[in-house]
Amino acid sequence: MSEHSTEASSLFPTYARFPLALVKGEGSWLWDDQGNKYLDFMCGLAVTNLGHAPEQVKQALVRQLDELWHVSNLFHIPGQEAAAKLLTEHSCADAVFFCNSGAEANEAAIKLARRYHQQVLNNGRHEIITFTQSFHGRTLATLTATGQDKVKEGFQPLPAGFKTVPMHDEAALEAAIGPQTAAIMLETIQAEGGVLPVDPAFMHRVAKLCEAHGLLLIVDEIQTGLGRTGKLFSYEHYGIEPDIFTLAKGLGSGFPVGAMLAKKPLVAAFGPGSHGSTFGGTPLAMAAVKATIETMLSEGVVDQAADAGQYLLARLREQLTDNPFVREIRGRGLIVGIECDGAVGDLVAAARERGLLVVTAGPQVIRLLPNLRVSRDEIDQAVDILVGLLAEQTVTTRGSKA
Ligand SMILES: *Cc1c(COP(=O)(O)O)cnc(C)c1O
C-alpha cells in the first residue's frame, strides 16, 4: 500500500486510486507489480472488450507502427474510410467523425445537433434535453449535459442550452420541450448512474416526441455500444434508430479513440472547417478500430456476449435471491449491476483482495463489466467470490444489528 501512496506524487489527485499498480494483461487476467493475479471484471471501465492484448488488434497495430503513425486530416486517410465503412454498414448511421474520447464524441454530437438546426434548418434551435443520473463526460458542455450534480460542483458558470429532466417522467419531458429544443440525448442504460436501463415504453415515447417536435435523438453508446449489451449497438434492443450516436471506450480495444455517427440528413451540417481534431482518426487509431470491429464480427463476439450475459445474470440471481443485502440484480448482456442495501465500497475492495476486479456505479451498486469473450469458468470464479463476500456481508450486517 505504501508503495502506491499518493503523497509524493507529481500528479493531480483527480482519482481515488486503488492501492495497486497493474503491469501486465492477457485475456481476462491482469497482474500487479507484486506478481499477484486478478480476474478483470471491469475492463478499464468497458474498454478492453476483447480482453487484454487481443492478438488481432495487436498485430494490426504492430503492422501500422511499421508504416505510418500520424498524418493530418488535411490528407485522405484510407484507414478512416475503411473503419467508417465498417461502422456505417453495421449501424443506422451514414457518416462517422473520429475523435479521441467519449467526451469529445458527445461534444461533436452536441455541436452537430446545434449546427443542423441553425444552418440546415435555419430555425435557431440549440437546447439539448438530458436526464437525471445520466453521464456524458467531463468537458464543460458534456458535464453540463450530465444529470449528476457532483460532476458540476465548482465549475460555474456552465454553458447555456441544457435542460435535465427526471428519467421516466413523460410529463416533465413534454413540459421541457420548447421552441428552442434541438435534441434529446440519453444512454440506453445509465451506466455510471447505477446500471439503470431505460424502460422500452419510455424510450418509444422519447422517439415519438422527437418525431412530433422535429428533435434529434442522440444516443450515448459510449459504454453500452459495440457488443456490451449483447447487440452491436444497444439502441437495437428498442427497435429505434437514433439520428446521432456516440462511441468510444471499447472502440479501439484500449487504444484511445472516439466516434460520432449520424444519419444522412445531418451529414451536410458538418462541412469543411466546421469541426476538427488534430489526433482524430490517425492511422494507428484506425488500425485498432478496424481490427477490433472485424474481430467482433468474424468471431461472433456479440452473440458470445449475449450468451455469457444471460449465464452471468442467471448464476447471480440463482445464488443471491435469498441474500437480504441484495436488492436487485439488473443488466443486459455483459453490463450488470448488483444493487445492495448499503454502501459497496468495502465489498469492491474485499473482492480485489480475493483477486477479482469490479467497480461501483454509485454508492450502492456493484458493476460488472467483464470482457465480451469471458469464459463460463471465469464467470463461475467471479460469481463464487461475489456470492461469498455478499454472504459474509449479510452475517456482519445481521451481527451489527443484533
Ligand atoms: C465513459 C463515458 C463517457 C465519457 O467518455 P471519456 O472517454 O471518459 O471522455 C461518456 N458517456 C458515457 C455513457 C460513458 O460511459
Tab-separated table of C-alpha atoms and ligand atoms in Angstrom:
chain	number	residue	atom	x	y	z
A	1	MET	CA	0.000	0.000	0.000
A	2	SER	CA	2.756	2.439	0.961
A	3	GLU	CA	4.455	1.820	-2.370
A	4	HIS	CA	1.478	3.356	-4.137
A	5	SER	CA	0.710	6.154	-1.736
A	6	THR	CA	-0.194	9.403	-3.496
A	7	GLU	CA	1.720	11.588	-1.012
A	8	ALA	CA	4.861	12.035	-3.083
A	9	SER	CA	3.025	12.019	-6.403
A	10	SER	CA	3.576	14.698	-9.043
A	11	LEU	CA	0.119	14.001	-10.475
A	12	PHE	CA	-3.093	15.898	-9.855
A	13	PRO	CA	-5.032	13.952	-7.241
A	14	THR	CA	-8.082	13.683	-9.545
A	15	TYR	CA	-8.595	9.963	-8.936
A	16	ALA	CA	-9.223	7.996	-5.747
A	17	ARG	CA	-6.894	5.255	-6.913
A	18	PHE	CA	-6.969	1.622	-5.816
A	19	PRO	CA	-3.768	0.779	-3.920
A	20	LEU	CA	-2.184	-1.328	-6.616
A	21	ALA	CA	-0.381	-0.914	-9.939
A	22	LEU	CA	-1.174	-3.288	-12.790
A	23	VAL	CA	1.665	-4.081	-15.133
A	24	LYS	CA	0.515	-6.892	-17.424
A	25	GLY	CA	-2.701	-8.082	-19.009
A	26	GLU	CA	-3.794	-11.078	-21.056
A	27	GLY	CA	-7.365	-12.035	-21.903
A	28	SER	CA	-9.484	-11.789	-18.745
A	29	TRP	CA	-6.450	-11.552	-16.437
A	30	LEU	CA	-4.240	-8.828	-15.010
A	31	TRP	CA	-1.043	-8.932	-12.933
A	32	ASP	CA	0.190	-6.301	-10.492
A	33	ASP	CA	3.796	-5.263	-9.849
A	34	GLN	CA	3.965	-7.708	-6.933
A	35	GLY	CA	3.093	-10.649	-9.189
A	36	ASN	CA	-0.498	-11.025	-7.933
A	37	LYS	CA	-3.087	-12.154	-10.495
A	38	TYR	CA	-6.574	-10.659	-10.884
A	39	LEU	CA	-9.692	-11.643	-12.798
A	40	ASP	CA	-10.725	-8.453	-14.582
A	41	PHE	CA	-14.475	-7.755	-14.392
A	42	MET	CA	-14.173	-4.031	-15.063
A	43	CYS	CA	-12.032	-3.907	-18.229
A	44	GLY	CA	-10.735	-0.384	-17.686
A	45	LEU	CA	-14.415	0.536	-17.488
A	46	ALA	CA	-15.794	-1.251	-20.542
A	47	VAL	CA	-12.724	-0.550	-22.688
A	48	THR	CA	-10.861	-3.830	-23.176
A	49	ASN	CA	-13.941	-5.572	-24.551
A	50	LEU	CA	-11.941	-8.230	-26.438
A	51	GLY	CA	-9.811	-8.917	-23.356
A	52	HIS	CA	-6.307	-7.592	-22.725
A	53	ALA	CA	-3.841	-7.542	-25.625
A	54	PRO	CA	-6.106	-9.235	-28.194
A	55	GLU	CA	-3.870	-10.816	-30.834
A	56	GLN	CA	-5.609	-9.479	-33.984
A	57	VAL	CA	-5.610	-5.888	-32.734
A	58	LYS	CA	-2.016	-6.181	-31.564
A	59	GLN	CA	-0.939	-7.499	-34.990
A	60	ALA	CA	-2.791	-4.679	-36.772
A	61	LEU	CA	-1.149	-2.061	-34.541
A	62	VAL	CA	2.314	-3.563	-34.962
A	63	ARG	CA	1.873	-3.594	-38.766
A	64	GLN	CA	0.711	0.033	-38.693
A	65	LEU	CA	3.621	1.059	-36.435
A	66	ASP	CA	5.927	-0.006	-39.262
A	67	GLU	CA	4.033	2.018	-41.870
A	68	LEU	CA	2.743	5.381	-40.625
A	69	TRP	CA	1.697	6.677	-37.187
A	70	HIS	CA	0.181	10.062	-37.814
A	71	VAL	CA	-0.927	12.208	-40.694
A	72	SER	CA	-3.003	15.383	-40.728
A	73	ASN	CA	-6.687	15.286	-41.557
A	74	LEU	CA	-5.780	17.645	-44.403
A	75	PHE	CA	-4.978	14.386	-46.235
A	76	HIS	CA	-7.145	11.412	-47.128
A	77	ILE	CA	-6.707	8.655	-44.564
A	78	PRO	CA	-7.679	5.278	-46.066
A	79	GLY	CA	-7.909	3.635	-42.619
A	80	GLN	CA	-10.585	6.175	-41.630
A	81	GLU	CA	-12.632	5.383	-44.727
A	82	ALA	CA	-12.369	1.648	-44.025
A	83	ALA	CA	-13.254	1.931	-40.322
A	84	ALA	CA	-16.166	4.280	-41.084
A	85	LYS	CA	-17.463	1.901	-43.752
A	86	LEU	CA	-17.492	-0.964	-41.252
A	87	LEU	CA	-19.347	1.154	-38.682
A	88	THR	CA	-21.948	2.521	-41.104
A	89	GLU	CA	-22.549	-0.881	-42.754
A	90	HIS	CA	-23.449	-2.331	-39.381
A	91	SER	CA	-25.453	0.557	-37.898
A	92	CYS	CA	-28.189	3.034	-38.792
A	93	ALA	CA	-25.597	5.778	-39.372
A	94	ASP	CA	-24.371	7.092	-42.719
A	95	ALA	CA	-21.245	9.004	-41.660
A	96	VAL	CA	-18.629	8.984	-38.908
A	97	PHE	CA	-16.465	11.667	-37.312
A	98	PHE	CA	-13.462	10.247	-35.443
A	99	CYS	CA	-12.084	11.850	-32.283
A	100	ASN	CA	-10.135	10.679	-29.239
A	101	SER	CA	-12.512	10.151	-26.329
A	102	GLY	CA	-16.115	9.799	-25.239
A	103	ALA	CA	-16.472	13.378	-24.065
A	104	GLU	CA	-15.180	14.592	-27.415
A	105	ALA	CA	-17.631	12.344	-29.260
A	106	ASN	CA	-20.509	13.804	-27.227
A	107	GLU	CA	-19.205	17.340	-27.802
A	108	ALA	CA	-19.286	16.601	-31.527
A	109	ALA	CA	-22.866	15.266	-31.190
A	110	ILE	CA	-23.985	18.425	-29.359
A	111	LYS	CA	-22.270	20.673	-31.898
A	112	LEU	CA	-23.763	18.756	-34.831
A	113	ALA	CA	-27.281	18.952	-33.355
A	114	ARG	CA	-26.988	22.720	-32.919
A	115	ARG	CA	-25.447	23.313	-36.303
A	116	TYR	CA	-28.027	21.170	-38.119
A	117	HIS	CA	-30.863	23.217	-36.635
A	118	GLN	CA	-29.084	26.541	-37.072
A	119	GLN	CA	-27.501	26.139	-40.502
A	120	VAL	CA	-29.500	23.453	-42.319
A	121	LEU	CA	-32.999	24.019	-40.939
A	122	ASN	CA	-32.324	27.697	-40.140
A	123	ASN	CA	-34.555	27.602	-37.062
A	124	GLY	CA	-32.000	28.784	-34.490
A	125	ARG	CA	-32.703	25.930	-32.054
A	126	HIS	CA	-29.970	24.956	-29.634
A	127	GLU	CA	-31.313	23.354	-26.466
A	128	ILE	CA	-30.458	19.751	-25.539
A	129	ILE	CA	-32.618	17.835	-23.048
A	130	THR	CA	-30.891	15.170	-20.938
A	131	PHE	CA	-31.897	13.047	-17.923
A	132	THR	CA	-31.112	12.754	-14.240
A	133	GLN	CA	-28.498	10.095	-13.359
A	134	SER	CA	-27.004	10.313	-16.844
A	135	PHE	CA	-23.277	10.596	-17.551
A	136	HIS	CA	-21.969	12.170	-20.745
A	137	GLY	CA	-18.405	13.269	-19.959
A	138	ARG	CA	-16.186	15.828	-18.240
A	139	THR	CA	-15.752	18.692	-20.701
A	140	LEU	CA	-17.775	21.801	-19.847
A	141	ALA	CA	-20.584	21.006	-22.296
A	142	THR	CA	-20.749	17.287	-21.535
A	143	LEU	CA	-20.661	17.750	-17.756
A	144	THR	CA	-23.490	20.242	-18.168
A	145	ALA	CA	-25.396	17.576	-20.130
A	146	THR	CA	-24.677	15.083	-17.332
A	147	GLY	CA	-27.602	14.671	-14.908
A	148	GLN	CA	-25.474	14.394	-11.754
A	149	ASP	CA	-24.636	17.470	-9.676
A	150	LYS	CA	-21.387	16.036	-8.299
A	151	VAL	CA	-19.555	16.490	-11.652
A	152	LYS	CA	-20.612	20.177	-11.871
A	153	GLU	CA	-19.543	21.445	-8.452
A	154	GLY	CA	-17.079	24.343	-8.605
A	155	PHE	CA	-17.212	24.707	-12.376
A	156	GLN	CA	-19.676	27.585	-12.724
A	157	PRO	CA	-20.705	29.213	-14.948
A	158	LEU	CA	-21.811	26.275	-17.071
A	159	PRO	CA	-22.596	26.637	-20.778
A	160	ALA	CA	-26.190	27.557	-21.585
A	161	GLY	CA	-28.560	25.405	-23.608
A	162	PHE	CA	-29.076	22.295	-21.491
A	163	LYS	CA	-32.084	21.069	-19.510
A	164	THR	CA	-32.152	17.959	-17.354
A	165	VAL	CA	-35.445	16.195	-16.611
A	166	PRO	CA	-36.199	13.202	-14.355
A	167	MET	CA	-35.791	9.867	-16.156
A	168	HIS	CA	-39.074	8.070	-16.957
A	169	ASP	CA	-41.154	11.207	-16.324
A	170	GLU	CA	-43.126	11.745	-19.545
A	171	ALA	CA	-44.938	14.831	-18.302
A	172	ALA	CA	-41.692	16.547	-17.261
A	173	LEU	CA	-40.123	15.682	-20.609
A	174	GLU	CA	-43.045	17.076	-22.581
A	175	ALA	CA	-43.074	20.215	-20.450
A	176	ALA	CA	-39.343	20.730	-21.078
A	177	ILE	CA	-39.732	20.714	-24.869
A	178	GLY	CA	-39.974	24.273	-26.196
A	179	PRO	CA	-39.334	26.330	-29.322
A	180	GLN	CA	-35.558	26.248	-28.658
A	181	THR	CA	-35.273	22.477	-28.199
A	182	ALA	CA	-32.903	20.861	-30.672
A	183	ALA	CA	-32.384	17.336	-29.341
A	184	ILE	CA	-32.966	14.764	-26.623
A	185	MET	CA	-29.841	12.914	-25.512
A	186	LEU	CA	-29.678	9.746	-23.423
A	187	GLU	CA	-27.962	6.450	-22.652
A	188	THR	CA	-29.985	3.232	-23.058
A	189	ILE	CA	-28.542	2.031	-19.761
A	190	GLN	CA	-27.345	4.735	-17.392
A	191	ALA	CA	-24.082	3.014	-16.629
A	192	GLU	CA	-22.232	5.404	-14.306
A	193	GLY	CA	-25.614	6.342	-12.810
A	194	GLY	CA	-26.123	2.831	-11.389
A	195	VAL	CA	-26.689	0.424	-14.329
A	196	LEU	CA	-30.219	1.774	-14.819
A	197	PRO	CA	-31.861	0.555	-18.051
A	198	VAL	CA	-34.300	2.855	-19.813
A	199	ASP	CA	-37.768	1.373	-19.943
A	200	PRO	CA	-38.748	0.399	-23.546
A	201	ALA	CA	-42.111	2.213	-23.294
A	202	PHE	CA	-40.330	5.398	-22.218
A	203	MET	CA	-37.724	5.060	-24.979
A	204	HIS	CA	-40.502	4.758	-27.560
A	205	ARG	CA	-42.172	7.829	-26.099
A	206	VAL	CA	-38.888	9.746	-26.414
A	207	ALA	CA	-38.562	8.662	-30.054
A	208	LYS	CA	-42.202	9.677	-30.749
A	209	LEU	CA	-41.697	13.089	-29.137
A	210	CYS	CA	-38.572	13.654	-31.221
A	211	GLU	CA	-40.540	12.859	-34.361
A	212	ALA	CA	-43.503	15.025	-33.373
A	213	HIS	CA	-41.402	18.073	-32.457
A	214	GLY	CA	-38.648	17.790	-35.049
A	215	LEU	CA	-35.973	16.995	-32.443
A	216	LEU	CA	-32.865	14.930	-32.950
A	217	LEU	CA	-32.479	11.762	-30.921
A	218	ILE	CA	-28.916	11.371	-29.625
A	219	VAL	CA	-27.970	8.051	-28.023
A	220	ASP	CA	-24.761	7.909	-25.987
A	221	GLU	CA	-23.453	4.393	-26.732
A	222	ILE	CA	-20.026	5.046	-25.241
A	223	GLN	CA	-20.382	2.381	-22.537
A	224	THR	CA	-23.225	0.269	-23.998
A	225	GLY	CA	-22.112	0.109	-27.640
A	226	LEU	CA	-20.001	-2.419	-29.541
A	227	GLY	CA	-21.498	-5.630	-28.205
A	228	ARG	CA	-21.509	-4.811	-24.493
A	229	THR	CA	-25.282	-5.369	-24.143
A	230	GLY	CA	-25.476	-8.401	-26.452
A	231	LYS	CA	-26.306	-6.352	-29.570
A	232	LEU	CA	-23.708	-4.490	-31.618
A	233	PHE	CA	-25.422	-1.219	-30.585
A	234	SER	CA	-27.754	-1.077	-27.621
A	235	TYR	CA	-30.431	1.003	-29.402
A	236	GLU	CA	-31.183	-2.187	-31.398
A	237	HIS	CA	-32.847	-3.639	-28.277
A	238	TYR	CA	-35.504	-0.934	-28.553
A	239	GLY	CA	-36.218	-1.050	-32.285
A	240	ILE	CA	-35.433	2.650	-32.544
A	241	GLU	CA	-32.854	4.461	-34.662
A	242	PRO	CA	-31.038	7.476	-33.233
A	243	ASP	CA	-30.206	10.403	-35.521
A	244	ILE	CA	-26.823	10.643	-33.828
A	245	PHE	CA	-24.937	8.203	-31.600
A	246	THR	CA	-21.527	8.189	-29.980
A	247	LEU	CA	-18.850	5.571	-29.321
A	248	ALA	CA	-15.511	5.484	-27.502
A	249	LYS	CA	-14.484	3.092	-24.685
A	250	GLY	CA	-14.374	-0.305	-26.484
A	251	LEU	CA	-13.849	1.122	-29.970
A	252	GLY	CA	-10.061	0.629	-30.086
A	253	SER	CA	-9.687	-2.249	-27.583
A	254	GLY	CA	-7.752	0.158	-25.334
A	255	PHE	CA	-6.252	2.421	-27.987
A	256	PRO	CA	-7.819	5.839	-27.276
A	257	VAL	CA	-10.391	6.689	-29.927
A	258	GLY	CA	-13.958	8.019	-30.086
A	259	ALA	CA	-16.554	8.416	-32.816
A	260	MET	CA	-19.684	10.416	-33.504
A	261	LEU	CA	-22.033	8.842	-36.033
A	262	ALA	CA	-25.080	10.338	-37.714
A	263	LYS	CA	-27.717	9.776	-40.340
A	264	LYS	CA	-27.664	11.222	-43.826
A	265	PRO	CA	-29.680	14.447	-43.391
A	266	LEU	CA	-27.186	15.646	-40.766
A	267	VAL	CA	-24.016	14.957	-42.682
A	268	ALA	CA	-24.007	18.211	-44.664
A	269	ALA	CA	-24.174	20.225	-41.414
A	270	PHE	CA	-20.505	19.429	-40.721
A	271	GLY	CA	-18.929	20.929	-43.843
A	272	PRO	CA	-15.222	21.758	-44.261
A	273	GLY	CA	-13.906	23.839	-41.354
A	274	SER	CA	-16.935	23.270	-39.095
A	275	HIS	CA	-15.284	20.810	-36.713
A	276	GLY	CA	-11.979	19.022	-36.392
A	277	SER	CA	-9.345	17.308	-34.278
A	278	THR	CA	-5.586	17.024	-34.717
A	279	PHE	CA	-5.446	13.456	-33.486
A	280	GLY	CA	-8.914	12.345	-34.602
A	281	GLY	CA	-8.708	9.203	-36.715
A	282	THR	CA	-4.932	8.730	-37.021
A	283	PRO	CA	-3.749	5.690	-38.996
A	284	LEU	CA	-2.751	3.978	-35.724
A	285	ALA	CA	-6.152	4.536	-34.088
A	286	MET	CA	-7.909	3.378	-37.251
A	287	ALA	CA	-5.863	0.173	-37.348
A	288	ALA	CA	-7.093	-0.547	-33.811
A	289	VAL	CA	-10.734	0.257	-34.666
A	290	LYS	CA	-10.788	-1.789	-37.855
A	291	ALA	CA	-9.182	-4.840	-36.218
A	292	THR	CA	-11.476	-4.542	-33.182
A	293	ILE	CA	-14.670	-4.463	-35.230
A	294	GLU	CA	-13.518	-7.103	-37.707
A	295	THR	CA	-12.676	-9.423	-34.821
A	296	MET	CA	-16.052	-8.804	-33.184
A	297	LEU	CA	-17.890	-9.546	-36.420
A	298	SER	CA	-15.851	-12.523	-37.656
A	299	GLU	CA	-15.739	-14.300	-34.301
A	300	GLY	CA	-19.362	-13.801	-33.251
A	301	VAL	CA	-18.287	-11.824	-30.198
A	302	VAL	CA	-21.641	-10.024	-29.882
A	303	ASP	CA	-23.583	-13.299	-29.620
A	304	GLN	CA	-20.989	-14.639	-27.186
A	305	ALA	CA	-21.562	-11.550	-25.032
A	306	ALA	CA	-25.332	-12.085	-25.123
A	307	ASP	CA	-24.958	-15.744	-24.059
A	308	ALA	CA	-22.342	-15.015	-21.408
A	309	GLY	CA	-24.518	-12.196	-20.077
A	310	GLN	CA	-27.517	-14.478	-19.708
A	311	TYR	CA	-25.363	-17.028	-17.936
A	312	LEU	CA	-23.863	-14.412	-15.588
A	313	LEU	CA	-27.281	-12.943	-14.707
A	314	ALA	CA	-28.786	-16.400	-14.156
A	315	ARG	CA	-25.916	-17.507	-11.905
A	316	LEU	CA	-26.117	-14.328	-9.829
A	317	ARG	CA	-29.908	-14.476	-9.489
A	318	GLU	CA	-29.815	-18.176	-8.617
A	319	GLN	CA	-27.295	-17.661	-5.850
A	320	LEU	CA	-28.241	-14.271	-4.491
A	321	THR	CA	-32.061	-14.368	-4.389
A	322	ASP	CA	-32.096	-15.195	-0.694
A	323	ASN	CA	-29.422	-12.679	0.245
A	324	PRO	CA	-31.161	-9.886	2.190
A	325	PHE	CA	-28.333	-7.408	1.433
A	326	VAL	CA	-29.004	-7.692	-2.307
A	327	ARG	CA	-31.865	-5.520	-3.522
A	328	GLU	CA	-31.788	-6.057	-7.260
A	329	ILE	CA	-29.671	-7.663	-9.952
A	330	ARG	CA	-30.100	-5.980	-13.314
A	331	GLY	CA	-28.364	-5.612	-16.627
A	332	ARG	CA	-28.278	-6.571	-20.259
A	333	GLY	CA	-25.561	-8.621	-21.876
A	334	LEU	CA	-22.305	-8.045	-20.023
A	335	ILE	CA	-23.135	-4.854	-18.164
A	336	VAL	CA	-24.585	-5.974	-14.863
A	337	GLY	CA	-25.369	-4.128	-11.648
A	338	ILE	CA	-25.928	-5.641	-8.222
A	339	GLU	CA	-27.795	-3.056	-6.166
A	340	CYS	CA	-27.272	-3.530	-2.437
A	341	ASP	CA	-28.869	-2.360	0.746
A	342	GLY	CA	-25.887	-0.220	1.725
A	343	ALA	CA	-22.521	1.083	0.554
A	344	VAL	CA	-20.477	-1.373	-1.512
A	345	GLY	CA	-17.045	0.313	-1.500
A	346	ASP	CA	-15.678	-2.130	1.090
A	347	LEU	CA	-17.044	-5.082	-0.854
A	348	VAL	CA	-15.291	-3.939	-4.005
A	349	ALA	CA	-12.034	-3.642	-2.017
A	350	ALA	CA	-12.562	-7.095	-0.486
A	351	ALA	CA	-13.202	-8.593	-3.942
A	352	ARG	CA	-9.910	-7.103	-5.089
A	353	GLU	CA	-8.119	-8.730	-2.189
A	354	ARG	CA	-9.593	-12.049	-3.345
A	355	GLY	CA	-8.380	-11.451	-6.881
A	356	LEU	CA	-11.489	-10.042	-8.560
A	357	LEU	CA	-11.598	-6.539	-10.028
A	358	VAL	CA	-15.053	-4.930	-10.090
A	359	VAL	CA	-16.192	-1.332	-9.825
A	360	THR	CA	-19.087	0.580	-8.295
A	361	ALA	CA	-21.822	2.510	-10.148
A	362	GLY	CA	-22.926	4.957	-7.477
A	363	PRO	CA	-22.512	4.133	-3.773
A	364	GLN	CA	-24.774	1.046	-3.609
A	365	VAL	CA	-24.262	-0.760	-6.897
A	366	ILE	CA	-21.504	-3.234	-7.780
A	367	ARG	CA	-20.938	-3.027	-11.524
A	368	LEU	CA	-19.662	-5.985	-13.542
A	369	LEU	CA	-18.079	-5.349	-16.947
A	370	PRO	CA	-16.146	-8.466	-17.984
A	371	ASN	CA	-14.667	-8.698	-21.471
A	372	LEU	CA	-17.061	-9.955	-24.144
A	373	ARG	CA	-15.145	-13.233	-24.623
A	374	VAL	CA	-15.133	-14.146	-20.925
A	375	SER	CA	-15.453	-17.919	-20.347
A	376	ARG	CA	-18.108	-19.681	-18.259
A	377	ASP	CA	-15.376	-20.876	-15.949
A	378	GLU	CA	-14.198	-17.293	-15.389
A	379	ILE	CA	-17.802	-16.207	-14.760
A	380	ASP	CA	-18.146	-19.032	-12.209
A	381	GLN	CA	-14.980	-17.889	-10.444
A	382	ALA	CA	-16.196	-14.289	-10.251
A	383	VAL	CA	-19.682	-15.303	-9.079
A	384	ASP	CA	-18.188	-17.551	-6.355
A	385	ILE	CA	-16.100	-14.658	-4.995
A	386	LEU	CA	-19.027	-12.216	-5.046
A	387	VAL	CA	-21.519	-14.658	-3.551
A	388	GLY	CA	-19.044	-15.481	-0.785
A	389	LEU	CA	-18.447	-11.823	0.052
A	390	LEU	CA	-22.139	-10.930	-0.056
A	391	ALA	CA	-22.926	-13.858	2.262
A	392	GLU	CA	-20.357	-12.573	4.765
A	393	GLN	CA	-21.820	-9.087	4.409
A	394	THR	CA	-25.201	-10.456	5.476
A	395	VAL	CA	-23.670	-12.047	8.547
A	396	THR	CA	-21.893	-8.792	9.521
A	397	THR	CA	-24.988	-6.707	8.865
A	398	ARG	CA	-27.117	-9.008	10.993
A	399	GLY	CA	-24.416	-9.167	13.637
A	400	SER	CA	-24.181	-5.401	13.923
A	401	LYS	CA	-27.945	-5.027	14.123
A	402	ALA	CA	-28.261	-7.591	16.947
B	1	LIG	C1	-17.178	6.994	-20.138
B	1	LIG	C2	-18.375	7.663	-20.688
B	1	LIG	C3	-18.313	8.949	-21.265
B	1	LIG	C4	-17.026	9.769	-21.289
B	1	LIG	O1	-16.021	9.156	-22.016
B	1	LIG	P1	-14.488	9.674	-21.839
B	1	LIG	O2	-13.728	8.874	-22.870
B	1	LIG	O3	-14.086	9.393	-20.441
B	1	LIG	O4	-14.485	11.114	-22.148
B	1	LIG	C5	-19.462	9.487	-21.792
B	1	LIG	N1	-20.629	8.811	-21.746
B	1	LIG	C6	-20.741	7.591	-21.216
B	1	LIG	C7	-22.044	6.883	-21.217
B	1	LIG	C8	-19.620	6.967	-20.655
B	1	LIG	O5	-19.727	5.766	-20.081
